[in-house]
Amino acid sequence: MRARIAGTGSSLPGLRVTNDDLGKIMDTSDAWIRNRTGIGARHIAVEETTASMSIEAAKQALEQAGIKAEELDLIIAATLSADHVLPPLSCEIQSALGAVHAVAYDLCAACSGFVFALNTAQAYIQSGLYKNILIVGAETLSKLMDWSDRSTCVLFGDGAGAAVVTAAEEGIFAGVQGSDGSKGMVLSCGGRPVHNLFADREPEDPYVRMNGQEVYKFAVRTVPKCIGQVLEQVRLQPQDISLFLLHQANQRIIEAVAKRLGQPMEKFPVCLEECGNISAASVPILLDQVNRQGRLKSGDKIILAGFGAGLTWGAIALSW
Ligand code: UT7
């Protein structure tokens, strides 16, 4: 059996902050942000939490899949910005949905998180262990931004996306994933330092810091390569793929990948113009938007790809 995506959902905070809005409060401009990244706006949590957005997205995905929460066997939440250290975000989602039979746990692989979670779901379904799985990618990145650092804070946003996957004859047919921890510091965010009765270490920098150019070079090199590996596994050519849904970090990265694969930009939908980069939530939000626009037809072959901190990367080929 394969993991088939049976329903999707997404949720963005109500507050929409445009580049011009940011230009009024810091030394930046719509022209700089748009030209370098393709981002025009982002949604920022005020009342919303990572859990509240996740739950809303999950409910939509369950409704579209026609599956009751009690039928879920597993919930995986991909996030780097849960509301609490404990309990896990996935357990909060389980409780709110009443998914009483589900096992729930979180997975952190930054911007590759949703793709890694989907690969995990595929493995469980293929093994016969679980049938109905909810995957959520959700972030409140605005709380991890240094709002005095214009080189990072203009890039990221908040939101959540979800997918319900079920055991079926058709679905995910190939996946590739990888990590290179030796380059971890090009995109980092400190945690809590050791602080106990015996030690009291210096606090770490609690904000997201990025060497943008290194991450950019990594992305344009690695993403086409791992998509190529997935296609090779199943003996398909890029032209056989209807849509490529990539992590939404930068329009120029997406264009470079399209060029490398020799495919037109129409096959690379984007939501970063409206949402910015939402790490693990980018791919499922884009997937939900494309799905609800009716751009996915039964039997279409699509690719999902994530890349980012870790460094981590992954791609999945599936039949819709
Ligand atoms: O999800 C994780 C994956 N992340 C990514 O894929 C990000 C990949 N990297 C990128 O997208 C690009 O590297 C950025 C968009 C982050 C930056 O673009 P860049 O062309 O690499 O710019 P830069 O960092 O080299 O900065 C160029 C200039 C600098 O000024 P000087 O030193 O040339 O005078 C910056 O101070 O732009 C300045 N700058 C800004 N100016 C206006 C940096 N941030 C801003 C800003 N507004 N927000």
Tab-separated table of C-alpha atoms and ligand atoms in Angstrom:
chain	number	residue	atom	x	y	z
A	1	MET	CA	0.000	0.000	0.000
A	2	ARG	CA	0.972	3.609	-0.519
A	3	ALA	CA	0.279	6.846	1.375
A	4	ARG	CA	-2.277	8.865	-0.593
A	5	ILE	CA	-3.088	12.477	0.283
A	6	ALA	CA	-6.849	12.441	0.839
A	7	GLY	CA	-7.378	15.943	2.227
A	8	THR	CA	-5.529	19.197	2.842
A	9	GLY	CA	-6.051	22.334	4.916
A	10	SER	CA	-4.276	25.545	5.871
A	11	SER	CA	-4.497	28.529	8.167
A	12	LEU	CA	-2.812	31.931	8.230
A	13	PRO	CA	-2.971	34.586	10.949
A	14	GLY	CA	-5.367	37.483	10.345
A	15	LEU	CA	-2.694	40.194	10.475
A	16	ARG	CA	-1.169	40.762	7.024
A	17	VAL	CA	2.014	42.836	7.027
A	18	THR	CA	3.192	44.138	3.661
A	19	ASN	CA	6.741	45.091	2.692
A	20	ASP	CA	5.634	48.733	2.709
A	21	ASP	CA	4.348	48.294	6.277
A	22	LEU	CA	7.816	47.058	7.263
A	23	GLY	CA	9.454	49.898	5.325
A	24	LYS	CA	7.706	52.336	7.678
A	25	ILE	CA	9.230	50.792	10.804
A	26	MET	CA	12.706	49.655	9.667
A	27	ASP	CA	15.356	50.444	7.079
A	28	THR	CA	14.011	48.316	4.223
A	29	SER	CA	11.818	48.696	1.158
A	30	ASP	CA	9.305	46.823	-0.955
A	31	ALA	CA	11.755	47.002	-3.866
A	32	TRP	CA	14.614	45.346	-1.937
A	33	ILE	CA	12.506	42.554	-0.470
A	34	ARG	CA	10.559	41.871	-3.668
A	35	ASN	CA	13.573	41.928	-5.998
A	36	ARG	CA	15.738	39.719	-3.785
A	37	THR	CA	13.081	37.247	-2.664
A	38	GLY	CA	9.703	37.615	-4.421
A	39	ILE	CA	8.040	38.195	-1.034
A	40	GLY	CA	5.336	40.892	-0.919
A	41	ALA	CA	3.678	40.237	2.452
A	42	ARG	CA	3.609	37.852	5.401
A	43	HIS	CA	0.996	36.971	8.030
A	44	ILE	CA	1.978	37.477	11.658
A	45	ALA	CA	0.390	35.836	14.709
A	46	VAL	CA	-1.267	38.154	17.215
A	47	GLU	CA	-4.048	36.092	18.809
A	48	GLU	CA	-3.120	32.913	16.921
A	49	THR	CA	-0.784	30.231	18.240
A	50	THR	CA	1.064	27.420	16.503
A	51	ALA	CA	-1.546	25.053	17.982
A	52	SER	CA	-4.614	27.103	17.004
A	53	MET	CA	-3.465	27.392	13.368
A	54	SER	CA	-2.571	23.686	13.299
A	55	ILE	CA	-5.976	22.665	14.611
A	56	GLU	CA	-7.801	24.798	12.058
A	57	ALA	CA	-5.730	23.387	9.177
A	58	ALA	CA	-6.173	19.825	10.502
A	59	LYS	CA	-9.956	20.152	10.726
A	60	GLN	CA	-10.133	21.278	7.090
A	61	ALA	CA	-7.928	18.378	5.986
A	62	LEU	CA	-10.019	15.816	7.900
A	63	GLU	CA	-13.246	17.213	6.478
A	64	GLN	CA	-11.944	17.068	2.929
A	65	ALA	CA	-10.642	13.525	3.447
A	66	GLY	CA	-13.985	12.430	4.920
A	67	ILE	CA	-12.180	10.928	7.903
A	68	LYS	CA	-13.206	11.321	11.533
A	69	ALA	CA	-10.594	12.303	14.103
A	70	GLU	CA	-11.249	9.038	15.971
A	71	GLU	CA	-10.137	7.115	12.869
A	72	LEU	CA	-6.633	8.622	12.937
A	73	ASP	CA	-3.836	6.205	13.882
A	74	LEU	CA	-1.008	8.741	13.962
A	75	ILE	CA	-0.443	12.510	14.106
A	76	ILE	CA	2.943	13.971	13.180
A	77	ALA	CA	3.505	17.689	13.691
A	78	ALA	CA	6.506	19.119	11.872
A	79	THR	CA	7.589	22.326	13.609
A	80	LEU	CA	10.515	24.243	15.040
A	81	SER	CA	8.303	26.782	16.815
A	82	ALA	CA	5.771	24.924	18.958
A	83	ASP	CA	4.043	27.013	21.625
A	84	HIS	CA	5.621	25.063	24.466
A	85	VAL	CA	8.607	22.807	25.043
A	86	LEU	CA	6.055	20.366	26.509
A	87	PRO	CA	3.524	19.012	25.733
A	88	PRO	CA	4.367	18.314	22.091
A	89	LEU	CA	2.342	20.282	19.540
A	90	SER	CA	1.056	17.014	18.072
A	91	CYS	CA	-0.469	16.031	21.436
A	92	GLU	CA	-2.233	19.404	21.686
A	93	ILE	CA	-3.657	18.793	18.213
A	94	GLN	CA	-4.717	15.271	19.195
A	95	SER	CA	-6.519	16.563	22.271
A	96	ALA	CA	-8.320	19.383	20.435
A	97	LEU	CA	-9.464	17.077	17.637
A	98	GLY	CA	-10.473	14.220	19.958
A	99	ALA	CA	-8.219	11.846	18.020
A	100	VAL	CA	-8.325	9.410	20.907
A	101	HIS	CA	-6.822	6.441	19.050
A	102	ALA	CA	-3.880	8.310	17.532
A	103	VAL	CA	-0.241	8.204	18.558
A	104	ALA	CA	1.142	11.746	18.367
A	105	TYR	CA	4.651	13.110	18.142
A	106	ASP	CA	6.575	16.078	16.766
A	107	LEU	CA	9.319	16.015	14.174
A	108	CYS	CA	11.846	18.814	13.674
A	109	ALA	CA	13.643	19.034	10.364
A	110	ALA	CA	13.105	22.787	9.819
A	111	CYS	CA	11.962	23.620	6.293
A	112	SER	CA	12.154	19.955	5.235
A	113	GLY	CA	9.890	18.919	8.120
A	114	PHE	CA	6.660	18.370	6.205
A	115	VAL	CA	8.372	16.343	3.463
A	116	PHE	CA	10.200	14.214	6.070
A	117	ALA	CA	6.896	13.672	7.933
A	118	LEU	CA	5.227	12.581	4.707
A	119	ASN	CA	8.075	10.144	4.056
A	120	THR	CA	7.606	8.813	7.589
A	121	ALA	CA	3.870	8.369	6.970
A	122	GLN	CA	4.623	6.508	3.750
A	123	ALA	CA	6.936	4.116	5.627
A	124	TYR	CA	4.308	3.403	8.300
A	125	ILE	CA	1.602	2.808	5.709
A	126	GLN	CA	3.836	0.632	3.547
A	127	SER	CA	4.694	-1.484	6.602
A	128	GLY	CA	0.994	-1.978	7.350
A	129	LEU	CA	1.329	-0.465	10.829
A	130	TYR	CA	-1.021	2.514	10.296
A	131	LYS	CA	-3.756	3.458	7.823
A	132	ASN	CA	-4.870	7.017	8.560
A	133	ILE	CA	-2.279	9.653	9.373
A	134	LEU	CA	-2.532	13.411	9.935
A	135	ILE	CA	0.521	15.475	9.125
A	136	VAL	CA	0.770	19.108	10.127
A	137	GLY	CA	3.480	21.628	9.261
A	138	ALA	CA	3.088	24.675	11.501
A	139	GLU	CA	5.218	27.625	12.570
A	140	THR	CA	5.100	30.854	14.522
A	141	LEU	CA	8.456	32.085	13.264
A	142	SER	CA	7.735	35.713	14.180
A	143	LYS	CA	8.663	34.912	17.789
A	144	LEU	CA	12.095	33.651	16.695
A	145	MET	CA	12.961	36.794	14.737
A	146	ASP	CA	15.292	39.531	15.876
A	147	TRP	CA	13.077	42.385	14.679
A	148	SER	CA	16.108	44.688	14.578
A	149	ASP	CA	17.834	42.402	12.032
A	150	ARG	CA	16.372	43.365	8.655
A	151	SER	CA	18.343	40.640	6.871
A	152	THR	CA	16.165	37.917	8.444
A	153	CYS	CA	12.945	39.368	9.900
A	154	VAL	CA	11.537	40.454	6.521
A	155	LEU	CA	11.799	36.909	5.143
A	156	PHE	CA	9.668	34.817	7.470
A	157	GLY	CA	5.988	34.482	8.414
A	158	ASP	CA	3.536	32.407	10.460
A	159	GLY	CA	0.977	29.786	9.435
A	160	ALA	CA	0.038	26.112	9.297
A	161	GLY	CA	-0.808	23.510	6.683
A	162	ALA	CA	-2.079	19.961	7.060
A	163	ALA	CA	-2.649	16.798	5.058
A	164	VAL	CA	-4.509	13.607	5.867
A	165	VAL	CA	-2.910	10.574	4.257
A	166	THR	CA	-4.582	7.198	3.942
A	167	ALA	CA	-3.547	3.747	2.733
A	168	ALA	CA	-4.369	3.347	-0.980
A	169	GLU	CA	-3.201	1.654	-4.193
A	170	GLU	CA	-1.897	4.943	-5.630
A	171	GLY	CA	-0.007	7.680	-3.798
A	172	ILE	CA	3.608	8.353	-2.892
A	173	PHE	CA	5.841	6.295	-5.148
A	174	ALA	CA	9.311	7.648	-4.408
A	175	GLY	CA	11.159	9.690	-1.824
A	176	VAL	CA	14.657	10.981	-1.192
A	177	GLN	CA	15.896	12.720	1.936
A	178	GLY	CA	19.234	13.870	3.258
A	179	SER	CA	21.043	15.850	5.940
A	180	ASP	CA	24.430	17.524	6.382
A	181	GLY	CA	24.919	18.522	9.996
A	182	SER	CA	28.435	19.815	9.307
A	183	LYS	CA	26.879	22.934	7.706
A	184	GLY	CA	24.355	23.448	10.512
A	185	MET	CA	25.514	26.897	11.564
A	186	VAL	CA	24.632	28.595	8.260
A	187	LEU	CA	21.039	28.726	9.522
A	188	SER	CA	20.699	28.581	13.285
A	189	CYS	CA	18.674	29.631	16.311
A	190	GLY	CA	19.899	29.192	19.877
A	191	GLY	CA	18.068	27.272	22.575
A	192	ARG	CA	18.094	27.396	26.332
A	193	PRO	CA	21.612	27.124	27.795
A	194	VAL	CA	22.541	24.585	30.474
A	195	HIS	CA	21.235	26.061	33.717
A	196	ASN	CA	21.070	23.892	36.816
A	197	LEU	CA	22.444	23.614	40.340
A	198	PHE	CA	25.875	22.732	38.959
A	199	ALA	CA	26.288	24.933	35.895
A	200	ASP	CA	25.054	28.216	34.537
A	201	ARG	CA	26.198	28.737	30.984
A	202	GLU	CA	26.038	31.931	28.951
A	203	PRO	CA	22.687	32.399	27.203
A	204	GLU	CA	22.676	31.531	23.506
A	205	ASP	CA	21.490	33.934	20.820
A	206	PRO	CA	17.744	33.141	20.813
A	207	TYR	CA	17.042	34.400	17.277
A	208	VAL	CA	17.200	32.949	13.784
A	209	ARG	CA	20.508	33.834	12.085
A	210	MET	CA	21.241	32.979	8.506
A	211	ASN	CA	24.142	33.158	6.114
A	212	GLY	CA	21.755	33.812	3.223
A	213	GLN	CA	24.268	33.354	0.449
A	214	GLU	CA	25.475	29.974	1.731
A	215	VAL	CA	21.891	28.746	2.098
A	216	TYR	CA	21.099	30.055	-1.373
A	217	LYS	CA	24.042	28.190	-2.944
A	218	PHE	CA	23.104	25.004	-1.061
A	219	ALA	CA	19.492	25.250	-2.236
A	220	VAL	CA	20.167	25.798	-5.940
A	221	ARG	CA	22.697	22.956	-5.939
A	222	THR	CA	20.823	20.415	-3.829
A	223	VAL	CA	17.148	20.810	-4.750
A	224	PRO	CA	17.455	19.993	-8.486
A	225	LYS	CA	19.806	17.133	-7.577
A	226	CYS	CA	17.408	15.484	-5.132
A	227	ILE	CA	14.444	15.986	-7.473
A	228	GLY	CA	16.563	14.335	-10.172
A	229	GLN	CA	17.262	11.398	-7.825
A	230	VAL	CA	13.550	10.912	-7.112
A	231	LEU	CA	12.725	10.992	-10.824
A	232	GLU	CA	15.511	8.530	-11.576
A	233	GLN	CA	14.179	6.083	-8.947
A	234	VAL	CA	10.901	5.831	-10.843
A	235	ARG	CA	12.269	6.384	-14.357
A	236	LEU	CA	10.330	9.594	-14.987
A	237	GLN	CA	11.466	12.772	-16.733
A	238	PRO	CA	10.777	16.308	-15.435
A	239	GLN	CA	8.248	16.763	-18.271
A	240	ASP	CA	6.157	13.892	-16.809
A	241	ILE	CA	5.523	15.995	-13.669
A	242	SER	CA	2.486	18.317	-13.619
A	243	LEU	CA	3.501	20.476	-10.666
A	244	PHE	CA	6.605	20.985	-8.539
A	245	LEU	CA	5.690	22.253	-5.076
A	246	LEU	CA	8.881	23.573	-3.510
A	247	HIS	CA	9.595	25.021	-0.094
A	248	GLN	CA	8.847	28.728	-0.369
A	249	ALA	CA	12.075	30.513	0.582
A	250	ASN	CA	12.952	32.644	-2.409
A	251	GLN	CA	11.506	33.175	-5.890
A	252	ARG	CA	15.010	33.185	-7.365
A	253	ILE	CA	15.725	29.734	-5.911
A	254	ILE	CA	12.492	28.415	-7.435
A	255	GLU	CA	13.396	29.959	-10.812
A	256	ALA	CA	16.896	28.461	-10.664
A	257	VAL	CA	15.446	24.995	-9.949
A	258	ALA	CA	12.932	25.351	-12.808
A	259	LYS	CA	15.733	26.366	-15.176
A	260	ARG	CA	17.967	23.497	-14.063
A	261	LEU	CA	15.133	21.019	-14.657
A	262	GLY	CA	14.250	22.668	-17.998
A	263	GLN	CA	10.642	23.210	-16.938
A	264	PRO	CA	8.384	26.305	-17.275
A	265	MET	CA	7.610	28.436	-14.214
A	266	GLU	CA	3.875	27.671	-14.631
A	267	LYS	CA	4.658	24.253	-13.155
A	268	PHE	CA	6.082	25.895	-10.004
A	269	PRO	CA	3.218	27.512	-8.083
A	270	VAL	CA	4.197	29.975	-5.356
A	271	CYS	CA	2.607	31.339	-2.211
A	272	LEU	CA	5.665	33.155	-0.876
A	273	GLU	CA	4.518	36.443	-2.433
A	274	GLU	CA	1.666	36.457	0.090
A	275	CYS	CA	3.115	34.377	2.979
A	276	GLY	CA	6.907	34.698	3.029
A	277	ASN	CA	8.928	31.735	4.230
A	278	ILE	CA	7.023	29.654	6.836
A	279	SER	CA	9.546	26.810	7.173
A	280	ALA	CA	7.720	23.484	7.723
A	281	ALA	CA	4.353	25.081	6.896
A	282	SER	CA	5.332	26.358	3.429
A	283	VAL	CA	4.876	23.144	1.457
A	284	PRO	CA	1.520	22.082	3.005
A	285	ILE	CA	0.061	25.602	2.697
A	286	LEU	CA	1.063	25.718	-0.970
A	287	LEU	CA	-0.309	22.194	-1.479
A	288	ASP	CA	-3.638	23.176	0.073
A	289	GLN	CA	-3.913	26.326	-2.037
A	290	VAL	CA	-3.176	24.464	-5.251
A	291	ASN	CA	-5.583	21.688	-4.262
A	292	ARG	CA	-8.419	24.109	-3.480
A	293	GLN	CA	-7.794	25.988	-6.733
A	294	GLY	CA	-8.574	22.684	-8.508
A	295	ARG	CA	-5.103	22.474	-10.060
A	296	LEU	CA	-4.598	18.825	-9.041
A	297	LYS	CA	-6.335	16.157	-11.105
A	298	SER	CA	-6.598	12.493	-10.234
A	299	GLY	CA	-3.535	10.666	-11.574
A	300	ASP	CA	-1.382	13.824	-11.861
A	301	LYS	CA	2.210	13.222	-10.893
A	302	ILE	CA	3.580	15.891	-8.589
A	303	ILE	CA	6.795	16.558	-6.697
A	304	LEU	CA	7.063	18.060	-3.210
A	305	ALA	CA	10.482	19.322	-2.102
A	306	GLY	CA	11.783	20.848	1.104
A	307	PHE	CA	15.204	22.223	2.063
A	308	GLY	CA	16.667	24.292	4.845
A	309	ALA	CA	18.259	24.316	8.279
A	310	GLY	CA	20.186	21.302	9.428
A	311	LEU	CA	21.096	21.302	6.620
A	312	THR	CA	18.265	19.064	5.466
A	313	TRP	CA	16.606	18.365	2.139
A	314	GLY	CA	14.073	15.992	0.674
A	315	ALA	CA	11.766	15.363	-2.270
A	316	ILE	CA	8.749	13.143	-2.796
A	317	ALA	CA	7.040	12.051	-6.016
A	318	LEU	CA	3.381	11.147	-5.766
A	319	SER	CA	0.365	10.402	-7.842
A	320	TRP	CA	-2.637	12.575	-6.914
B	1	UT7	O1	14.035	28.407	4.583
B	1	UT7	C1	15.405	28.395	4.666
B	1	UT7	C2	15.997	28.606	3.359
B	1	UT7	N1	16.456	29.980	3.236
B	1	UT7	C3	16.823	30.406	2.063
B	1	UT7	O2	16.733	29.699	1.101
B	1	UT7	C4	17.415	31.798	1.959
B	1	UT7	C5	18.417	31.832	0.840
B	1	UT7	N2	19.077	33.145	0.699
B	1	UT7	C6	18.441	34.217	0.189
B	1	UT7	O3	17.287	34.140	-0.162
B	1	UT7	C7	19.228	35.498	0.031
B	1	UT7	O4	20.588	35.284	0.381
B	1	UT7	C8	18.660	36.670	0.896
B	1	UT7	C9	17.361	37.151	0.312
B	1	UT7	C10	18.470	36.210	2.330
B	1	UT7	C11	19.642	37.865	0.907
B	1	UT7	O5	19.931	38.253	-0.414
B	1	UT7	P1	21.436	38.584	-0.811
B	1	UT7	O6	21.430	38.961	-2.227
B	1	UT7	O7	22.260	37.395	-0.425
B	1	UT7	O8	21.735	39.862	0.061
B	1	UT7	P2	22.908	40.127	1.107
B	1	UT7	O9	22.652	39.398	2.371
B	1	UT7	O10	24.224	39.909	0.426
B	1	UT7	O11	22.746	41.668	1.399
B	1	UT7	C12	22.961	42.644	0.354
B	1	UT7	C13	22.747	44.023	0.917
B	1	UT7	C14	23.550	44.310	2.182
B	1	UT7	O12	23.973	45.663	2.128
B	1	UT7	P3	25.473	46.026	1.686
B	1	UT7	O13	26.364	45.332	2.668
B	1	UT7	O14	25.622	45.495	0.294
B	1	UT7	O15	25.495	47.517	1.785
B	1	UT7	C15	22.530	44.181	3.284
B	1	UT7	O16	22.863	44.968	4.409
B	1	UT7	O17	21.371	44.221	1.282
B	1	UT7	C16	21.291	44.713	2.628
B	1	UT7	N3	20.045	44.219	3.227
B	1	UT7	C17	18.866	44.858	3.125
B	1	UT7	N4	18.524	46.013	2.555
B	1	UT7	C18	17.237	46.379	2.641
B	1	UT7	C19	19.877	43.051	3.915
B	1	UT7	N5	18.585	42.950	4.287
B	1	UT7	C20	17.953	44.044	3.805
B	1	UT7	C21	16.614	44.475	3.855
B	1	UT7	N6	16.296	45.654	3.261
B	1	UT7	N7	15.636	43.763	4.469
